[in-house]
Amino acid sequence: MPLLTILDETAGGSILHRLELEISQEMLTVRELIARRVHDEVTAYNERQTGVFQGLVQPTESKKTLNGGFRLRPHKLIDAEQQVYRALEAFQKNGFFVLVNDRQVESLDEEVWLGSGATASFLKLTPLVGG
């Protein structure tokens, strides 16, 4: 099964987190891409429960760590559907941008090509202090 490389980046191009996602089809909507990514992150965290969740959006009842992860109470499972909802809402409110093959996508319903060699970059925005 082909692998899609997903990068979490800063606006300056620094890579914060890298993961690979198995995909079974070459065309997906942005909504499906975000949902697949979030489901995989939550599944991986719930299986190992290290206490630090490296994910796209912050889970409820967690605290942000210095390295960009989110610390949860020990043995606290994350609800994947709630995380997907929060991620889709964050995208719609410009909480992060998505670039697929170096092109910014605008809509959750936009179809994108994710075949061999494709990349998806998620650029998280940081609110300005006092702005």
mmCIF file of N, CA and C in Angstrom:
data_model
loop_
_atom_site.group_PDB
_atom_site.id
_atom_site.type_symbol
_atom_site.label_atom_id
_atom_site.label_comp_id
_atom_site.label_asym_id
_atom_site.label_seq_id
_atom_site.Cartn_x
_atom_site.Cartn_y
_atom_site.Cartn_z
ATOM 1 N N MET A 1 0.849 -1.174 0.000
ATOM 2 C CA MET A 1 0.000 0.000 0.000
ATOM 3 C C MET A 1 0.897 1.241 0.000
ATOM 4 N N PRO A 2 0.595 2.259 -0.839
ATOM 5 C CA PRO A 2 1.424 3.460 -0.899
ATOM 6 C C PRO A 2 1.417 4.231 0.423
ATOM 7 N N LEU A 3 2.533 4.922 0.686
ATOM 8 C CA LEU A 3 2.667 5.735 1.882
ATOM 9 C C LEU A 3 2.642 7.205 1.512
ATOM 10 N N LEU A 4 1.886 7.987 2.256
ATOM 11 C CA LEU A 4 1.837 9.438 2.111
ATOM 12 C C LEU A 4 2.666 10.033 3.229
ATOM 13 N N THR A 5 3.604 10.904 2.890
ATOM 14 C CA THR A 5 4.397 11.591 3.901
ATOM 15 C C THR A 5 3.644 12.834 4.346
ATOM 16 N N ILE A 6 3.446 12.940 5.665
ATOM 17 C CA ILE A 6 2.771 14.096 6.249
ATOM 18 C C ILE A 6 3.780 14.831 7.120
ATOM 19 N N LEU A 7 3.863 16.141 6.918
ATOM 20 C CA LEU A 7 4.781 16.973 7.685
ATOM 21 C C LEU A 7 3.999 18.049 8.424
ATOM 22 N N ASP A 8 4.323 18.247 9.700
ATOM 23 C CA ASP A 8 3.843 19.410 10.434
ATOM 24 C C ASP A 8 4.974 20.412 10.386
ATOM 25 N N GLU A 9 4.694 21.597 9.848
ATOM 26 C CA GLU A 9 5.734 22.592 9.636
ATOM 27 C C GLU A 9 5.364 23.929 10.256
ATOM 28 N N THR A 10 6.401 24.743 10.482
ATOM 29 C CA THR A 10 6.201 26.126 10.881
ATOM 30 C C THR A 10 6.096 26.961 9.608
ATOM 31 N N ALA A 11 5.674 28.203 9.753
ATOM 32 C CA ALA A 11 5.587 29.093 8.599
ATOM 33 C C ALA A 11 6.964 29.310 7.969
ATOM 34 N N GLY A 12 8.037 29.173 8.753
ATOM 35 C CA GLY A 12 9.393 29.325 8.247
ATOM 36 C C GLY A 12 9.942 28.082 7.568
ATOM 37 N N GLY A 13 9.180 26.999 7.556
ATOM 38 C CA GLY A 13 9.603 25.784 6.873
ATOM 39 C C GLY A 13 10.260 24.738 7.755
ATOM 40 N N SER A 14 10.399 25.001 9.069
ATOM 41 C CA SER A 14 10.973 24.000 9.971
ATOM 42 C C SER A 14 9.978 22.869 10.184
ATOM 43 N N ILE A 15 10.478 21.626 10.146
ATOM 44 C CA ILE A 15 9.615 20.466 10.345
ATOM 45 C C ILE A 15 9.522 20.152 11.831
ATOM 46 N N LEU A 16 8.294 20.149 12.354
ATOM 47 C CA LEU A 16 8.043 19.865 13.766
ATOM 48 C C LEU A 16 7.799 18.380 14.004
ATOM 49 N N HIS A 17 7.148 17.742 13.059
ATOM 50 C CA HIS A 17 6.734 16.346 13.223
ATOM 51 C C HIS A 17 6.553 15.740 11.841
ATOM 52 N N ARG A 18 6.943 14.489 11.687
ATOM 53 C CA ARG A 18 6.815 13.789 10.407
ATOM 54 C C ARG A 18 6.157 12.443 10.658
ATOM 55 N N LEU A 19 5.206 12.082 9.815
ATOM 56 C CA LEU A 19 4.599 10.761 9.920
ATOM 57 C C LEU A 19 4.256 10.259 8.529
ATOM 58 N N GLU A 20 4.070 8.966 8.431
ATOM 59 C CA GLU A 20 3.679 8.368 7.168
ATOM 60 C C GLU A 20 2.347 7.673 7.353
ATOM 61 N N LEU A 21 1.485 7.861 6.383
ATOM 62 C CA LEU A 21 0.124 7.352 6.438
ATOM 63 C C LEU A 21 -0.095 6.423 5.246
ATOM 64 N N GLU A 22 -0.548 5.204 5.510
ATOM 65 C CA GLU A 22 -0.882 4.286 4.418
ATOM 66 C C GLU A 22 -2.190 4.723 3.788
ATOM 67 N N ILE A 23 -2.190 4.804 2.476
ATOM 68 C CA ILE A 23 -3.414 5.184 1.766
ATOM 69 C C ILE A 23 -3.753 4.110 0.746
ATOM 70 N N SER A 24 -5.038 3.892 0.546
ATOM 71 C CA SER A 24 -5.452 2.842 -0.375
ATOM 72 C C SER A 24 -5.998 3.406 -1.679
ATOM 73 N N GLN A 25 -6.166 4.732 -1.748
ATOM 74 C CA GLN A 25 -6.664 5.342 -2.977
ATOM 75 C C GLN A 25 -5.879 6.618 -3.256
ATOM 76 N N GLU A 26 -5.753 6.955 -4.524
ATOM 77 C CA GLU A 26 -4.945 8.097 -4.908
ATOM 78 C C GLU A 26 -5.660 9.433 -4.750
ATOM 79 N N MET A 27 -6.984 9.449 -4.796
ATOM 80 C CA MET A 27 -7.744 10.692 -4.672
ATOM 81 C C MET A 27 -8.568 10.657 -3.387
ATOM 82 N N LEU A 28 -8.422 11.708 -2.587
ATOM 83 C CA LEU A 28 -9.195 11.872 -1.360
ATOM 84 C C LEU A 28 -9.626 13.325 -1.265
ATOM 85 N N THR A 29 -10.701 13.577 -0.533
ATOM 86 C CA THR A 29 -11.030 14.966 -0.215
ATOM 87 C C THR A 29 -10.139 15.397 0.950
ATOM 88 N N VAL A 30 -10.004 16.687 1.129
ATOM 89 C CA VAL A 30 -9.218 17.208 2.253
ATOM 90 C C VAL A 30 -9.853 16.747 3.566
ATOM 91 N N ARG A 31 -11.166 16.701 3.621
ATOM 92 C CA ARG A 31 -11.879 16.211 4.817
ATOM 93 C C ARG A 31 -11.443 14.782 5.147
ATOM 94 N N GLU A 32 -11.392 13.912 4.124
ATOM 95 C CA GLU A 32 -10.983 12.519 4.332
ATOM 96 C C GLU A 32 -9.509 12.423 4.753
ATOM 97 N N LEU A 33 -8.670 13.255 4.160
ATOM 98 C CA LEU A 33 -7.253 13.272 4.515
ATOM 99 C C LEU A 33 -7.059 13.639 5.978
ATOM 100 N N ILE A 34 -7.715 14.713 6.415
ATOM 101 C CA ILE A 34 -7.599 15.143 7.811
ATOM 102 C C ILE A 34 -8.134 14.064 8.741
ATOM 103 N N ALA A 35 -9.291 13.495 8.410
ATOM 104 C CA ALA A 35 -9.891 12.451 9.255
ATOM 105 C C ALA A 35 -8.978 11.234 9.364
ATOM 106 N N ARG A 36 -8.394 10.782 8.243
ATOM 107 C CA ARG A 36 -7.479 9.629 8.271
ATOM 108 C C ARG A 36 -6.269 9.913 9.151
ATOM 109 N N ARG A 37 -5.699 11.109 8.990
ATOM 110 C CA ARG A 37 -4.525 11.480 9.781
ATOM 111 C C ARG A 37 -4.859 11.469 11.270
ATOM 112 N N VAL A 38 -5.952 12.115 11.639
ATOM 113 C CA VAL A 38 -6.328 12.213 13.056
ATOM 114 C C VAL A 38 -6.650 10.844 13.626
ATOM 115 N N HIS A 39 -7.387 10.022 12.887
ATOM 116 C CA HIS A 39 -7.702 8.669 13.367
ATOM 117 C C HIS A 39 -6.427 7.871 13.624
ATOM 118 N N ASP A 40 -5.464 7.945 12.703
ATOM 119 C CA ASP A 40 -4.202 7.215 12.886
ATOM 120 C C ASP A 40 -3.446 7.705 14.118
ATOM 121 N N GLU A 41 -3.395 9.028 14.325
ATOM 122 C CA GLU A 41 -2.708 9.593 15.501
ATOM 123 C C GLU A 41 -3.350 9.125 16.794
ATOM 124 N N VAL A 42 -4.670 9.183 16.839
ATOM 125 C CA VAL A 42 -5.394 8.804 18.054
ATOM 126 C C VAL A 42 -5.235 7.309 18.317
ATOM 127 N N THR A 43 -5.342 6.490 17.279
ATOM 128 C CA THR A 43 -5.172 5.044 17.450
ATOM 129 C C THR A 43 -3.788 4.734 17.995
ATOM 130 N N ALA A 44 -2.760 5.346 17.417
ATOM 131 C CA ALA A 44 -1.384 5.112 17.878
ATOM 132 C C ALA A 44 -1.217 5.536 19.332
ATOM 133 N N TYR A 45 -1.776 6.684 19.711
ATOM 134 C CA TYR A 45 -1.656 7.141 21.094
ATOM 135 C C TYR A 45 -2.412 6.200 22.040
ATOM 136 N N ASN A 46 -3.646 5.857 21.701
ATOM 137 C CA ASN A 46 -4.458 5.015 22.585
ATOM 138 C C ASN A 46 -3.840 3.631 22.785
ATOM 139 N N GLU A 47 -3.108 3.137 21.794
ATOM 140 C CA GLU A 47 -2.459 1.828 21.933
ATOM 141 C C GLU A 47 -1.259 1.871 22.878
ATOM 142 N N ARG A 48 -0.512 2.968 22.887
ATOM 143 C CA ARG A 48 0.707 3.024 23.707
ATOM 144 C C ARG A 48 0.565 3.885 24.959
ATOM 145 N N GLN A 49 -0.322 4.879 24.938
ATOM 146 C CA GLN A 49 -0.605 5.769 26.074
ATOM 147 C C GLN A 49 0.650 6.220 26.820
ATOM 148 N N THR A 50 1.473 6.972 26.127
ATOM 149 C CA THR A 50 2.704 7.466 26.738
ATOM 150 C C THR A 50 2.478 8.691 27.611
ATOM 151 N N GLY A 51 1.325 9.309 27.508
ATOM 152 C CA GLY A 51 1.066 10.529 28.268
ATOM 153 C C GLY A 51 1.249 11.779 27.430
ATOM 154 N N VAL A 52 2.021 11.688 26.325
ATOM 155 C CA VAL A 52 2.203 12.825 25.427
ATOM 156 C C VAL A 52 1.648 12.453 24.062
ATOM 157 N N PHE A 53 0.705 13.245 23.611
ATOM 158 C CA PHE A 53 0.042 13.031 22.329
ATOM 159 C C PHE A 53 0.615 14.005 21.312
ATOM 160 N N GLN A 54 1.207 13.497 20.232
ATOM 161 C CA GLN A 54 1.697 14.325 19.130
ATOM 162 C C GLN A 54 0.615 14.321 18.068
ATOM 163 N N GLY A 55 -0.222 15.347 18.052
ATOM 164 C CA GLY A 55 -1.321 15.341 17.102
ATOM 165 C C GLY A 55 -1.594 16.695 16.501
ATOM 166 N N LEU A 56 -2.503 16.705 15.565
ATOM 167 C CA LEU A 56 -2.851 17.911 14.829
ATOM 168 C C LEU A 56 -3.535 18.944 15.711
ATOM 169 N N VAL A 57 -4.475 18.516 16.543
ATOM 170 C CA VAL A 57 -5.184 19.452 17.422
ATOM 171 C C VAL A 57 -5.131 18.956 18.859
ATOM 172 N N GLN A 58 -5.254 19.897 19.776
ATOM 173 C CA GLN A 58 -5.137 19.585 21.200
ATOM 174 C C GLN A 58 -6.387 18.887 21.719
ATOM 175 N N PRO A 59 -6.207 17.736 22.364
ATOM 176 C CA PRO A 59 -7.358 17.052 22.958
ATOM 177 C C PRO A 59 -7.913 17.844 24.151
ATOM 178 N N THR A 60 -9.177 17.656 24.426
ATOM 179 C CA THR A 60 -9.796 18.242 25.602
ATOM 180 C C THR A 60 -9.078 17.720 26.852
ATOM 181 N N GLU A 61 -8.959 18.536 27.856
ATOM 182 C CA GLU A 61 -8.341 18.157 29.132
ATOM 183 C C GLU A 61 -6.869 17.766 28.986
ATOM 184 N N SER A 62 -6.153 18.467 28.147
ATOM 185 C CA SER A 62 -4.718 18.223 28.020
ATOM 186 C C SER A 62 -3.987 19.551 28.170
ATOM 187 N N LYS A 63 -2.693 19.447 28.426
ATOM 188 C CA LYS A 63 -1.854 20.642 28.546
ATOM 189 C C LYS A 63 -0.775 20.571 27.488
ATOM 190 N N LYS A 64 -0.482 21.717 26.879
ATOM 191 C CA LYS A 64 0.543 21.777 25.834
ATOM 192 C C LYS A 64 1.928 21.643 26.459
ATOM 193 N N THR A 65 2.797 20.844 25.806
ATOM 194 C CA THR A 65 4.173 20.681 26.270
ATOM 195 C C THR A 65 5.087 21.611 25.477
ATOM 196 N N LEU A 66 6.310 21.763 25.937
ATOM 197 C CA LEU A 66 7.255 22.651 25.263
ATOM 198 C C LEU A 66 7.601 22.205 23.849
ATOM 199 N N ASN A 67 7.560 20.912 23.575
ATOM 200 C CA ASN A 67 7.926 20.419 22.241
ATOM 201 C C ASN A 67 6.735 20.350 21.286
ATOM 202 N N GLY A 68 5.602 20.930 21.660
ATOM 203 C CA GLY A 68 4.446 20.963 20.777
ATOM 204 C C GLY A 68 3.474 19.823 20.941
ATOM 205 N N GLY A 69 3.766 18.873 21.828
ATOM 206 C CA GLY A 69 2.846 17.776 22.100
ATOM 207 C C GLY A 69 1.806 18.208 23.136
ATOM 208 N N PHE A 70 0.967 17.270 23.525
ATOM 209 C CA PHE A 70 -0.078 17.546 24.497
ATOM 210 C C PHE A 70 -0.055 16.454 25.563
ATOM 211 N N ARG A 71 0.081 16.831 26.841
ATOM 212 C CA ARG A 71 0.149 15.881 27.942
ATOM 213 C C ARG A 71 -1.255 15.649 28.487
ATOM 214 N N LEU A 72 -1.595 14.363 28.626
ATOM 215 C CA LEU A 72 -2.889 13.967 29.174
ATOM 216 C C LEU A 72 -2.685 13.244 30.494
ATOM 217 N N ARG A 73 -3.762 13.107 31.229
ATOM 218 C CA ARG A 73 -3.698 12.305 32.459
ATOM 219 C C ARG A 73 -3.335 10.877 32.095
ATOM 220 N N PRO A 74 -2.623 10.178 32.986
ATOM 221 C CA PRO A 74 -2.281 8.773 32.697
ATOM 222 C C PRO A 74 -3.530 7.935 32.414
ATOM 223 N N HIS A 75 -3.417 7.059 31.446
ATOM 224 C CA HIS A 75 -4.464 6.101 31.065
ATOM 225 C C HIS A 75 -5.738 6.781 30.554
ATOM 226 N N LYS A 76 -5.602 8.004 30.044
ATOM 227 C CA LYS A 76 -6.733 8.728 29.476
ATOM 228 C C LYS A 76 -6.781 8.454 27.981
ATOM 229 N N LEU A 77 -7.861 7.832 27.516
ATOM 230 C CA LEU A 77 -8.032 7.566 26.093
ATOM 231 C C LEU A 77 -8.573 8.809 25.400
ATOM 232 N N ILE A 78 -8.193 8.972 24.140
ATOM 233 C CA ILE A 78 -8.668 10.098 23.342
ATOM 234 C C ILE A 78 -9.781 9.602 22.433
ATOM 235 N N ASP A 79 -10.839 10.383 22.313
ATOM 236 C CA ASP A 79 -11.974 10.065 21.448
ATOM 237 C C ASP A 79 -11.645 10.529 20.027
ATOM 238 N N ALA A 80 -11.484 9.578 19.108
ATOM 239 C CA ALA A 80 -11.075 9.893 17.736
ATOM 240 C C ALA A 80 -12.103 10.765 17.014
ATOM 241 N N GLU A 81 -13.379 10.475 17.181
ATOM 242 C CA GLU A 81 -14.409 11.251 16.482
ATOM 243 C C GLU A 81 -14.418 12.699 16.955
ATOM 244 N N GLN A 82 -14.226 12.904 18.253
ATOM 245 C CA GLN A 82 -14.164 14.268 18.787
ATOM 246 C C GLN A 82 -12.938 15.004 18.238
ATOM 247 N N GLN A 83 -11.812 14.300 18.126
ATOM 248 C CA GLN A 83 -10.596 14.903 17.585
ATOM 249 C C GLN A 83 -10.776 15.264 16.117
ATOM 250 N N VAL A 84 -11.435 14.404 15.343
ATOM 251 C CA VAL A 84 -11.684 14.704 13.934
ATOM 252 C C VAL A 84 -12.550 15.953 13.824
ATOM 253 N N TYR A 85 -13.589 16.035 14.623
ATOM 254 C CA TYR A 85 -14.474 17.205 14.610
ATOM 255 C C TYR A 85 -13.684 18.477 14.919
ATOM 256 N N ARG A 86 -12.834 18.410 15.950
ATOM 257 C CA ARG A 86 -12.024 19.579 16.333
ATOM 258 C C ARG A 86 -11.054 19.964 15.219
ATOM 259 N N ALA A 87 -10.467 18.985 14.550
ATOM 260 C CA ALA A 87 -9.524 19.260 13.472
ATOM 261 C C ALA A 87 -10.228 19.894 12.265
ATOM 262 N N LEU A 88 -11.383 19.366 11.890
ATOM 263 C CA LEU A 88 -12.122 19.931 10.760
ATOM 264 C C LEU A 88 -12.575 21.360 11.067
ATOM 265 N N GLU A 89 -13.000 21.575 12.294
ATOM 266 C CA GLU A 89 -13.401 22.913 12.717
ATOM 267 C C GLU A 89 -12.202 23.872 12.700
ATOM 268 N N ALA A 90 -11.047 23.407 13.166
ATOM 269 C CA ALA A 90 -9.839 24.236 13.166
ATOM 270 C C ALA A 90 -9.447 24.604 11.734
ATOM 271 N N PHE A 91 -9.545 23.665 10.796
ATOM 272 C CA PHE A 91 -9.227 23.960 9.396
ATOM 273 C C PHE A 91 -10.144 25.054 8.872
ATOM 274 N N GLN A 92 -11.435 24.944 9.155
ATOM 275 C CA GLN A 92 -12.403 25.921 8.659
ATOM 276 C C GLN A 92 -12.202 27.302 9.280
ATOM 277 N N LYS A 93 -11.627 27.350 10.472
ATOM 278 C CA LYS A 93 -11.373 28.635 11.152
ATOM 279 C C LYS A 93 -9.932 29.107 10.956
ATOM 280 N N ASN A 94 -9.233 28.521 9.977
ATOM 281 C CA ASN A 94 -7.850 28.873 9.657
ATOM 282 C C ASN A 94 -6.888 28.649 10.824
ATOM 283 N N GLY A 95 -7.140 27.613 11.623
ATOM 284 C CA GLY A 95 -6.223 27.240 12.695
ATOM 285 C C GLY A 95 -4.961 26.594 12.153
ATOM 286 N N PHE A 96 -5.050 26.064 10.951
ATOM 287 C CA PHE A 96 -3.893 25.522 10.241
ATOM 288 C C PHE A 96 -4.222 25.507 8.753
ATOM 289 N N PHE A 97 -3.166 25.499 7.952
ATOM 290 C CA PHE A 97 -3.303 25.391 6.505
ATOM 291 C C PHE A 97 -2.800 24.024 6.076
ATOM 292 N N VAL A 98 -3.304 23.548 4.958
ATOM 293 C CA VAL A 98 -2.852 22.277 4.401
ATOM 294 C C VAL A 98 -2.327 22.534 2.991
ATOM 295 N N LEU A 99 -1.111 22.055 2.748
ATOM 296 C CA LEU A 99 -0.526 22.097 1.410
ATOM 297 C C LEU A 99 -0.352 20.661 0.947
ATOM 298 N N VAL A 100 -0.889 20.347 -0.218
ATOM 299 C CA VAL A 100 -0.720 19.019 -0.797
ATOM 300 C C VAL A 100 0.103 19.192 -2.066
ATOM 301 N N ASN A 101 1.250 18.527 -2.088
ATOM 302 C CA ASN A 101 2.174 18.659 -3.210
ATOM 303 C C ASN A 101 2.520 20.128 -3.461
ATOM 304 N N ASP A 102 2.791 20.832 -2.345
ATOM 305 C CA ASP A 102 3.206 22.246 -2.358
ATOM 306 C C ASP A 102 2.143 23.213 -2.863
ATOM 307 N N ARG A 103 0.883 22.810 -2.852
ATOM 308 C CA ARG A 103 -0.220 23.694 -3.246
ATOM 309 C C ARG A 103 -1.232 23.763 -2.111
ATOM 310 N N GLN A 104 -1.568 24.996 -1.698
ATOM 311 C CA GLN A 104 -2.515 25.156 -0.593
ATOM 312 C C GLN A 104 -3.920 24.762 -1.032
ATOM 313 N N VAL A 105 -4.574 23.957 -0.187
ATOM 314 C CA VAL A 105 -5.958 23.578 -0.452
ATOM 315 C C VAL A 105 -6.872 24.537 0.291
ATOM 316 N N GLU A 106 -8.043 24.782 -0.286
ATOM 317 C CA GLU A 106 -8.927 25.820 0.238
ATOM 318 C C GLU A 106 -10.163 25.283 0.948
ATOM 319 N N SER A 107 -10.600 24.086 0.581
ATOM 320 C CA SER A 107 -11.896 23.595 1.030
ATOM 321 C C SER A 107 -11.790 22.150 1.501
ATOM 322 N N LEU A 108 -12.632 21.795 2.473
ATOM 323 C CA LEU A 108 -12.668 20.415 2.954
ATOM 324 C C LEU A 108 -13.141 19.452 1.873
ATOM 325 N N ASP A 109 -13.932 19.938 0.924
ATOM 326 C CA ASP A 109 -14.481 19.077 -0.119
ATOM 327 C C ASP A 109 -13.603 19.003 -1.363
ATOM 328 N N GLU A 110 -12.487 19.721 -1.365
ATOM 329 C CA GLU A 110 -11.568 19.681 -2.499
ATOM 330 C C GLU A 110 -10.892 18.323 -2.579
ATOM 331 N N GLU A 111 -10.850 17.745 -3.775
ATOM 332 C CA GLU A 111 -10.173 16.461 -3.972
ATOM 333 C C GLU A 111 -8.703 16.716 -4.291
ATOM 334 N N VAL A 112 -7.845 15.890 -3.692
ATOM 335 C CA VAL A 112 -6.405 16.038 -3.898
ATOM 336 C C VAL A 112 -5.813 14.690 -4.312
ATOM 337 N N TRP A 113 -4.730 14.769 -5.095
ATOM 338 C CA TRP A 113 -4.028 13.575 -5.545
ATOM 339 C C TRP A 113 -2.985 13.204 -4.511
ATOM 340 N N LEU A 114 -2.996 11.948 -4.061
ATOM 341 C CA LEU A 114 -2.078 11.475 -3.022
ATOM 342 C C LEU A 114 -1.367 10.205 -3.462
ATOM 343 N N GLY A 115 -1.029 10.129 -4.724
ATOM 344 C CA GLY A 115 -0.350 8.955 -5.246
ATOM 345 C C GLY A 115 1.109 8.904 -4.818
ATOM 346 N N SER A 116 1.866 8.025 -5.435
ATOM 347 C CA SER A 116 3.265 7.805 -5.099
ATOM 348 C C SER A 116 4.064 9.106 -5.140
ATOM 349 N N GLY A 117 4.780 9.386 -4.049
ATOM 350 C CA GLY A 117 5.610 10.581 -3.960
ATOM 351 C C GLY A 117 4.883 11.818 -3.469
ATOM 352 N N ALA A 118 3.600 11.711 -3.185
ATOM 353 C CA ALA A 118 2.834 12.869 -2.724
ATOM 354 C C ALA A 118 3.218 13.237 -1.291
ATOM 355 N N THR A 119 3.083 14.531 -0.969
ATOM 356 C CA THR A 119 3.305 15.003 0.395
ATOM 357 C C THR A 119 2.156 15.908 0.803
ATOM 358 N N ALA A 120 1.886 15.920 2.088
ATOM 359 C CA ALA A 120 0.900 16.829 2.666
ATOM 360 C C ALA A 120 1.566 17.526 3.839
ATOM 361 N N SER A 121 1.546 18.855 3.808
ATOM 362 C CA SER A 121 2.131 19.643 4.893
ATOM 363 C C SER A 121 1.021 20.369 5.629
ATOM 364 N N PHE A 122 1.096 20.322 6.948
ATOM 365 C CA PHE A 122 0.136 21.006 7.803
ATOM 366 C C PHE A 122 0.901 22.131 8.499
ATOM 367 N N LEU A 123 0.485 23.372 8.264
ATOM 368 C CA LEU A 123 1.133 24.528 8.870
ATOM 369 C C LEU A 123 0.218 25.069 9.951
ATOM 370 N N LYS A 124 0.635 24.870 11.191
ATOM 371 C CA LYS A 124 -0.146 25.341 12.325
ATOM 372 C C LYS A 124 0.160 26.809 12.551
ATOM 373 N N LEU A 125 -0.880 27.582 12.795
ATOM 374 C CA LEU A 125 -0.705 28.993 13.022
ATOM 375 C C LEU A 125 -0.664 29.285 14.511
ATOM 376 N N THR A 126 0.168 30.220 14.891
ATOM 377 C CA THR A 126 0.305 30.607 16.282
ATOM 378 C C THR A 126 -0.277 31.991 16.446
ATOM 379 N N PRO A 127 -1.254 32.161 17.369
ATOM 380 C CA PRO A 127 -1.828 33.497 17.559
ATOM 381 C C PRO A 127 -0.771 34.468 18.083
ATOM 382 N N LEU A 128 -0.841 35.705 17.621
ATOM 383 C CA LEU A 128 0.070 36.742 18.072
ATOM 384 C C LEU A 128 -0.339 37.212 19.461
ATOM 385 N N VAL A 129 0.645 37.449 20.316
ATOM 386 C CA VAL A 129 0.374 37.938 21.656
ATOM 387 C C VAL A 129 0.032 39.419 21.576
ATOM 388 N N GLY A 130 -1.087 39.804 22.193
ATOM 389 C CA GLY A 130 -1.481 41.205 22.222
ATOM 390 C C GLY A 130 -2.045 41.732 20.921
ATOM 391 N N GLY A 131 -2.236 40.826 19.935
ATOM 392 C CA GLY A 131 -2.663 41.289 18.614
ATOM 393 C C GLY A 131 -4.066 41.004 18.354
#
